[in-house]
Amino acid sequence: MRPLLPSPWRMLLLAALLAVLPDRAWALAVSTVSRADTDSLIVQFGVPGAFPGITRTGARQITLQFPPGSLKDEKKPEGVDFASTRLIDGAKVSGDTLLVSLRTDAFGYVGWPEGEHTLKLQVYRDPAGANWRAGDETTMSPPAGPPPGPAPAMALPVTPPNNKPGPLELPPLPPTLADKGAAAPAKEAPAAPREPYFAVPYSLRAQALRVAPEKAPTLRPGGLQASATGGQEEKLPPVPGGATRPASGEGTLRVKLPPIPPEVAAAGQETRGAVTPPGATPPAPAAPPAPAAPDTAKSATAAAPAAAKTPAGETAGAAPAPADAEEANADATLLVAAQAEKLAGNYQGAKNMLEGLKDKPHLAKDVREEALYTLAALASDMYKDDPAAHYDAISGAFQEAINANTSSYRVPEALLQLGMLNLRVGNVPEARGYFNVLTKKYPSDANVPLVNFYWGEYYFDHGNYKKAIEEYQRLIEKYPESKHVRDAAMGLAKTLTKIGRYKEAAEITDYIDKRWPRYYVDYPPILRIEGDIAYRSGDIKTARNDYLMFYNIQPKIKDADLVLSRLGDIYSKLGNKPAAVDFYNMAIKDYPDSEGGLIAKMRLAEEGVHDQPSINEMFSLFGKPAYGSPADIYNSIIRDHPDSPLAPLAQIKLAMWYLYRQNYPDSLKAASRFLDAYPKSDLAPRAVDVAVNAFEKMAADLLARKDYQRLVDSWHDNPVLAAHRDKLSDASRLGMALAFLHTGHPRDALAEALPFIGPKESDNGNLALMMALYVYQSQQDWKDVVDLARKVQSWRFGPTQRRDVEFAVARALENLGDTSRSVQLWKKLAGDQSLESGKRCYAMYYMAKQALANKQLEQAELYAGEAVAMFRETGKSPDLLKSSLNMLVETAQGLGQYPTALKWATAYAGMCQKGDDDWSSNRLRIAAIQRAMGDMDGWRKTLTAMRDESPDSLFGKMAASDLAANGLQERLNALTQTQ
């Protein structure tokens, strides 16, 4: 064991006391320190350099012989407690001799001076000591003066510096570590019970769905009327460059079309009429023939004269008398007149006439039946714009007509009309019921193929294009000889166009042109559809001809505005800018608030067709607007026409406009609104690009100004950013992590930082690692710290970063209770003189704690002393500073350095609140130290103060008890000496 140098303050204090109290006698102080296999006896004396000779003078005795007269003025030591020692049994003074008695003869010993006034005698277990015999005495006399030089002091180990980049120097980490302080993992919540599937009971009479007229689906009997969809139809933007739009994930459609008769195919070689551009006088079109689908009114009109002209005796009813014949004639005439009023549009007059007629008691059955069906057709015509609001009137009229004669040939047509009515108002189960009755009871009726057609129209209007194709195809394949095959083929073509399958749609329209060469006269919208197909397929000139013919036949037909704007697009693509401007101006003049007019305004403002806008493309246009402000046009479309298919295009272009103007917050908001409203749009990826660009620009500025809260608010207000964080730059994501950290969102910070921590180190990975370790440590997620270190252990770290990570791992292991591993790191860190004091103080503390647990008192004293100095220097962890002071008190007591122990106990008291448990227990400890030093006056003073200040407290009572016990002992000693 190396001798310990006296601390400077002890020497100064001793010199001061000698100067102030020259006449005061010194007290010979004897104290002990016990360990597992050694006992130390510390002897303090007053005469400098009066070191004794040390001799074994008996089997169980050691004699310390001081120089003659050196102990003459020393007070004899009192109350030395040898109860805790293992080898030393006691010590007593006789003249200039100190006799030390042992509990065993199997011992060895060694002694050395510690300063000028202290000797340390260490006794240890040694089996060879039992062989000692009288005459084997060995005297160990130190020199008469101070030792020739100070004995080397115990030094703390120093970790060799390692400044080369390399992996972490960690102890082998276990595969998993359970956090002892963590709560048990919560059990997974049981899955919510599945919602049971309920089959809706079939009901022929479903309640009518009340919807506004503009929202009600419009069915086209015979396919001759334009669609008024029940909701906003999806408007697919043109494919740039004539590219073909993908087929929505479906395979090539194979439709089995009926063969074209040879004579029809030959006749179909005739060319269409000449194309006349706007401004010229178009040729007068041939009057379109009657619609292909059967019409109730026409049927009634044709049947009424037949009934009126039926000779007497040949009518279905009983033969009337001569007087009754005139009345029957009058009834038939009235029926014809009512039908004429209906055809003329005088619905109310016709209704009054028919209702008066049907109420006649002796009306002929055939006339009554005709009147009832005419009334049903009249109700259907009167309320065609709002069938839902008059559902009961229309349905009731047809029901009454059917019930008048359930065997009538008109029943299938009535069932068809009831099915159509229910589809229009949204009563799908009831419509299906009527259609099922029609197809099952009248399978050969000419109206049956129309069931598939109307289902196809219904699904088309509601955006279910797959089902629409199935219904149209079913009609074509099941009823190839039906006249309604043409309408089904047309429906198939427009549906295929809608979903971007232009090649297959073109095959269908080519079949229609060859099978029914003049179908465009009966149904001009086929020209619009063929124009769309040609335009989307890149055949611009064919598209132009089809659109021009469509517009010339019926200039005011529905969708004429779209055709005009599309013609402007075509001439723009053909390089004829004046003609394009003329078409755009026509659309704006005739349809200023329609979709086509709005498209034309946008085209003129952007000087071209830009339906698939990119940021670079739009930036080049925004610098030179020629027709009003683009923002004004975009806002007008968004504000005044929110349901227009043009609104999405305007919304994304507005976001690009704000980005161009460097208004990044509004650009981000506009892009987010687009994605909220149109998440499945083809333009959605471009909206994401705008949002990301706007956020990147804004984030760079806010991070530079350390405006973290505004950046976090923008992130939370725009969920598109989190949904597409993979598109953000690394700098922005790490900047967001930093912003989350500064605004109190550590878990969000981790979400942005952790993806950068991969198998290989990188600059971004290192930044993310430090951020993650900071969060885990501040949240005391110690297991995550160890797991993260295991993940990056093989990285090449610089020396500073390696120290930081190893320090975090040491703390984590310590808090997880894995001290066998943590102490290996603490030892390395404690000896690393390059480690900053704010971290090294913890390493010193834990090493002191470990040394104290192992009874290595000198080492514990050194580590704890360093910890106290560093904690005081850095201001870190007052609790650990207090604990370090406590360890210094314990080690000094254990080493018998009672003045040192008293000093540290006094410092400890300075960190306690007067009156609390720590304060009181520490005063008891101070009293014990004073008594061990032989300072009985100080001991009594301390305990008396405790007793008097808090007589009713636990510590006050303990102090009183100690004082009373000592008084009793003194009286017993006095009695013993008297006797």
mmCIF file of C-alpha atoms in Angstrom, residues 403-572:
data_model
loop_
_atom_site.group_PDB
_atom_site.id
_atom_site.type_symbol
_atom_site.label_atom_id
_atom_site.label_comp_id
_atom_site.label_asym_id
_atom_site.label_seq_id
_atom_site.Cartn_x
_atom_site.Cartn_y
_atom_site.Cartn_z
ATOM 1 C CA ASN A 403 -103.985 -2.691 -63.398
ATOM 2 C CA ALA A 404 -106.653 -1.664 -65.910
ATOM 3 C CA ASN A 405 -105.633 -4.616 -68.090
ATOM 4 C CA THR A 406 -102.788 -6.817 -66.840
ATOM 5 C CA SER A 407 -102.915 -8.769 -70.113
ATOM 6 C CA SER A 408 -102.380 -5.731 -72.318
ATOM 7 C CA TYR A 409 -99.532 -5.668 -74.811
ATOM 8 C CA ARG A 410 -98.593 -2.296 -73.292
ATOM 9 C CA VAL A 411 -97.620 -3.825 -69.897
ATOM 10 C CA PRO A 412 -93.961 -4.593 -70.870
ATOM 11 C CA GLU A 413 -93.448 -0.999 -71.985
ATOM 12 C CA ALA A 414 -95.021 0.260 -68.741
ATOM 13 C CA LEU A 415 -92.720 -1.953 -66.676
ATOM 14 C CA LEU A 416 -89.769 -0.557 -68.629
ATOM 15 C CA GLN A 417 -90.912 3.016 -67.924
ATOM 16 C CA LEU A 418 -91.314 2.253 -64.206
ATOM 17 C CA GLY A 419 -87.825 0.772 -64.092
ATOM 18 C CA MET A 420 -86.433 3.863 -65.833
ATOM 19 C CA LEU A 421 -88.291 6.134 -63.419
ATOM 20 C CA ASN A 422 -86.832 4.417 -60.380
ATOM 21 C CA LEU A 423 -83.334 4.531 -61.824
ATOM 22 C CA ARG A 424 -83.696 8.271 -62.345
ATOM 23 C CA VAL A 425 -84.670 8.874 -58.724
ATOM 24 C CA GLY A 426 -82.050 6.468 -57.346
ATOM 25 C CA ASN A 427 -84.316 3.616 -56.254
ATOM 26 C CA VAL A 428 -82.045 0.878 -57.553
ATOM 27 C CA PRO A 429 -83.707 -2.100 -55.795
ATOM 28 C CA GLU A 430 -87.140 -1.121 -57.111
ATOM 29 C CA ALA A 431 -85.793 -0.501 -60.613
ATOM 30 C CA ARG A 432 -84.176 -3.921 -60.553
ATOM 31 C CA GLY A 433 -87.501 -5.390 -59.464
ATOM 32 C CA TYR A 434 -89.411 -3.905 -62.409
ATOM 33 C CA PHE A 435 -86.695 -4.918 -64.882
ATOM 34 C CA ASN A 436 -86.659 -8.477 -63.503
ATOM 35 C CA VAL A 437 -90.417 -8.772 -63.934
ATOM 36 C CA LEU A 438 -90.106 -7.527 -67.516
ATOM 37 C CA THR A 439 -87.268 -9.903 -68.517
ATOM 38 C CA LYS A 440 -88.712 -12.977 -66.820
ATOM 39 C CA LYS A 441 -92.387 -12.573 -67.740
ATOM 40 C CA TYR A 442 -91.883 -11.112 -71.212
ATOM 41 C CA PRO A 443 -88.500 -12.484 -72.378
ATOM 42 C CA SER A 444 -89.321 -12.066 -76.066
ATOM 43 C CA ASP A 445 -90.581 -8.510 -75.856
ATOM 44 C CA ALA A 446 -88.777 -5.910 -77.967
ATOM 45 C CA ASN A 447 -88.251 -3.765 -74.869
ATOM 46 C CA VAL A 448 -86.158 -6.381 -73.020
ATOM 47 C CA PRO A 449 -82.771 -5.397 -74.611
ATOM 48 C CA LEU A 450 -83.341 -1.857 -73.366
ATOM 49 C CA VAL A 451 -82.989 -3.127 -69.778
ATOM 50 C CA ASN A 452 -79.271 -3.704 -70.375
ATOM 51 C CA PHE A 453 -78.999 -0.403 -72.174
ATOM 52 C CA TYR A 454 -80.530 1.578 -69.325
ATOM 53 C CA TRP A 455 -78.380 -0.201 -66.763
ATOM 54 C CA GLY A 456 -75.365 0.699 -68.882
ATOM 55 C CA GLU A 457 -76.476 4.348 -68.972
ATOM 56 C CA TYR A 458 -77.051 4.332 -65.213
ATOM 57 C CA TYR A 459 -73.599 2.946 -64.435
ATOM 58 C CA PHE A 460 -71.986 5.339 -66.914
ATOM 59 C CA ASP A 461 -73.644 8.354 -65.291
ATOM 60 C CA HIS A 462 -72.483 7.210 -61.864
ATOM 61 C CA GLY A 463 -68.872 6.614 -62.900
ATOM 62 C CA ASN A 464 -68.963 2.812 -62.687
ATOM 63 C CA TYR A 465 -67.500 2.332 -66.148
ATOM 64 C CA LYS A 466 -66.632 -1.317 -65.703
ATOM 65 C CA LYS A 467 -70.259 -2.221 -65.006
ATOM 66 C CA ALA A 468 -71.416 0.027 -67.848
ATOM 67 C CA ILE A 469 -69.183 -1.839 -70.301
ATOM 68 C CA GLU A 470 -70.543 -5.162 -69.047
ATOM 69 C CA GLU A 471 -74.172 -4.082 -69.595
ATOM 70 C CA TYR A 472 -73.576 -2.666 -73.100
ATOM 71 C CA GLN A 473 -71.589 -5.731 -74.076
ATOM 72 C CA ARG A 474 -74.268 -8.056 -72.714
ATOM 73 C CA LEU A 475 -76.911 -6.408 -74.916
ATOM 74 C CA ILE A 476 -74.731 -6.695 -78.028
ATOM 75 C CA GLU A 477 -73.891 -10.351 -77.470
ATOM 76 C CA LYS A 478 -77.314 -11.490 -76.214
ATOM 77 C CA TYR A 479 -79.518 -9.612 -78.701
ATOM 78 C CA PRO A 480 -77.413 -9.246 -81.885
ATOM 79 C CA GLU A 481 -80.526 -8.786 -84.055
ATOM 80 C CA SER A 482 -82.050 -6.063 -81.883
ATOM 81 C CA LYS A 483 -82.287 -2.558 -83.250
ATOM 82 C CA HIS A 484 -80.857 -1.379 -79.938
ATOM 83 C CA VAL A 485 -77.452 -2.914 -80.723
ATOM 84 C CA ARG A 486 -76.525 0.406 -82.335
ATOM 85 C CA ASP A 487 -77.254 2.344 -79.122
ATOM 86 C CA ALA A 488 -75.346 -0.205 -77.029
ATOM 87 C CA ALA A 489 -72.358 0.007 -79.346
ATOM 88 C CA MET A 490 -72.455 3.791 -79.046
ATOM 89 C CA GLY A 491 -72.594 3.495 -75.241
ATOM 90 C CA LEU A 492 -69.644 1.120 -75.325
ATOM 91 C CA ALA A 493 -67.626 3.548 -77.456
ATOM 92 C CA LYS A 494 -68.247 6.555 -75.204
ATOM 93 C CA THR A 495 -67.419 4.500 -72.073
ATOM 94 C CA LEU A 496 -64.159 3.257 -73.536
ATOM 95 C CA THR A 497 -63.324 6.839 -74.461
ATOM 96 C CA LYS A 498 -64.058 7.922 -70.922
ATOM 97 C CA ILE A 499 -61.550 5.511 -69.409
ATOM 98 C CA GLY A 500 -58.874 6.269 -72.001
ATOM 99 C CA ARG A 501 -59.087 3.071 -74.066
ATOM 100 C CA TYR A 502 -59.115 4.946 -77.359
ATOM 101 C CA LYS A 503 -57.926 2.158 -79.628
ATOM 102 C CA GLU A 504 -60.821 -0.117 -78.676
ATOM 103 C CA ALA A 505 -63.263 2.804 -78.776
ATOM 104 C CA ALA A 506 -62.087 3.598 -82.303
ATOM 105 C CA GLU A 507 -62.790 0.004 -83.374
ATOM 106 C CA ILE A 508 -66.355 0.315 -82.048
ATOM 107 C CA THR A 509 -67.041 3.644 -83.778
ATOM 108 C CA ASP A 510 -65.601 2.289 -87.007
ATOM 109 C CA TYR A 511 -68.066 -0.602 -86.763
ATOM 110 C CA ILE A 512 -70.928 1.867 -86.164
ATOM 111 C CA ASP A 513 -69.920 3.979 -89.180
ATOM 112 C CA LYS A 514 -69.885 0.919 -91.413
ATOM 113 C CA ARG A 515 -73.015 -0.706 -90.022
ATOM 114 C CA TRP A 516 -75.075 2.493 -89.760
ATOM 115 C CA PRO A 517 -73.387 5.009 -92.078
ATOM 116 C CA ARG A 518 -75.826 7.856 -91.359
ATOM 117 C CA TYR A 519 -76.113 7.338 -87.651
ATOM 118 C CA TYR A 520 -74.482 10.743 -87.075
ATOM 119 C CA VAL A 521 -77.609 12.320 -88.583
ATOM 120 C CA ASP A 522 -79.835 10.518 -86.098
ATOM 121 C CA TYR A 523 -77.420 11.004 -83.222
ATOM 122 C CA PRO A 524 -74.939 13.869 -83.762
ATOM 123 C CA PRO A 525 -73.117 13.275 -80.450
ATOM 124 C CA ILE A 526 -71.359 10.348 -82.142
ATOM 125 C CA LEU A 527 -69.332 12.928 -84.023
ATOM 126 C CA ARG A 528 -68.258 14.463 -80.721
ATOM 127 C CA ILE A 529 -67.256 11.050 -79.394
ATOM 128 C CA GLU A 530 -65.348 10.178 -82.569
ATOM 129 C CA GLY A 531 -63.649 13.559 -82.382
ATOM 130 C CA ASP A 532 -62.598 12.877 -78.801
ATOM 131 C CA ILE A 533 -61.190 9.501 -79.815
ATOM 132 C CA ALA A 534 -59.236 10.943 -82.707
ATOM 133 C CA TYR A 535 -57.923 13.841 -80.585
ATOM 134 C CA ARG A 536 -56.783 11.599 -77.775
ATOM 135 C CA SER A 537 -55.172 9.250 -80.289
ATOM 136 C CA GLY A 538 -53.204 12.102 -81.844
ATOM 137 C CA ASP A 539 -55.149 12.217 -85.132
ATOM 138 C CA ILE A 540 -55.648 15.972 -84.940
ATOM 139 C CA LYS A 541 -57.031 16.534 -88.453
ATOM 140 C CA THR A 542 -59.664 13.797 -88.174
ATOM 141 C CA ALA A 543 -60.675 15.207 -84.809
ATOM 142 C CA ARG A 544 -60.998 18.667 -86.361
ATOM 143 C CA ASN A 545 -63.316 17.364 -89.103
ATOM 144 C CA ASP A 546 -65.505 15.454 -86.633
ATOM 145 C CA TYR A 547 -65.827 18.446 -84.300
ATOM 146 C CA LEU A 548 -66.628 20.843 -87.152
ATOM 147 C CA MET A 549 -69.350 18.546 -88.536
ATOM 148 C CA PHE A 550 -70.816 18.097 -85.040
ATOM 149 C CA TYR A 551 -70.953 21.888 -84.544
ATOM 150 C CA ASN A 552 -72.361 22.576 -88.032
ATOM 151 C CA ILE A 553 -75.222 20.092 -87.633
ATOM 152 C CA GLN A 554 -76.425 21.529 -84.320
ATOM 153 C CA PRO A 555 -74.524 24.691 -83.272
ATOM 154 C CA LYS A 556 -76.503 25.117 -80.048
ATOM 155 C CA ILE A 557 -76.389 21.480 -78.996
ATOM 156 C CA LYS A 558 -75.118 20.526 -75.552
ATOM 157 C CA ASP A 559 -71.316 20.531 -75.296
ATOM 158 C CA ALA A 560 -70.961 23.000 -78.168
ATOM 159 C CA ASP A 561 -68.846 25.190 -75.846
ATOM 160 C CA LEU A 562 -66.423 22.336 -75.271
ATOM 161 C CA VAL A 563 -66.251 21.638 -78.991
ATOM 162 C CA LEU A 564 -65.377 25.263 -79.738
ATOM 163 C CA SER A 565 -62.611 25.335 -77.132
ATOM 164 C CA ARG A 566 -61.333 21.988 -78.407
ATOM 165 C CA LEU A 567 -61.263 23.329 -81.966
ATOM 166 C CA GLY A 568 -59.178 26.215 -80.642
ATOM 167 C CA ASP A 569 -56.806 23.680 -79.104
ATOM 168 C CA ILE A 570 -56.580 21.776 -82.393
ATOM 169 C CA TYR A 571 -55.744 24.862 -84.443
ATOM 170 C CA SER A 572 -53.231 25.861 -81.775
#
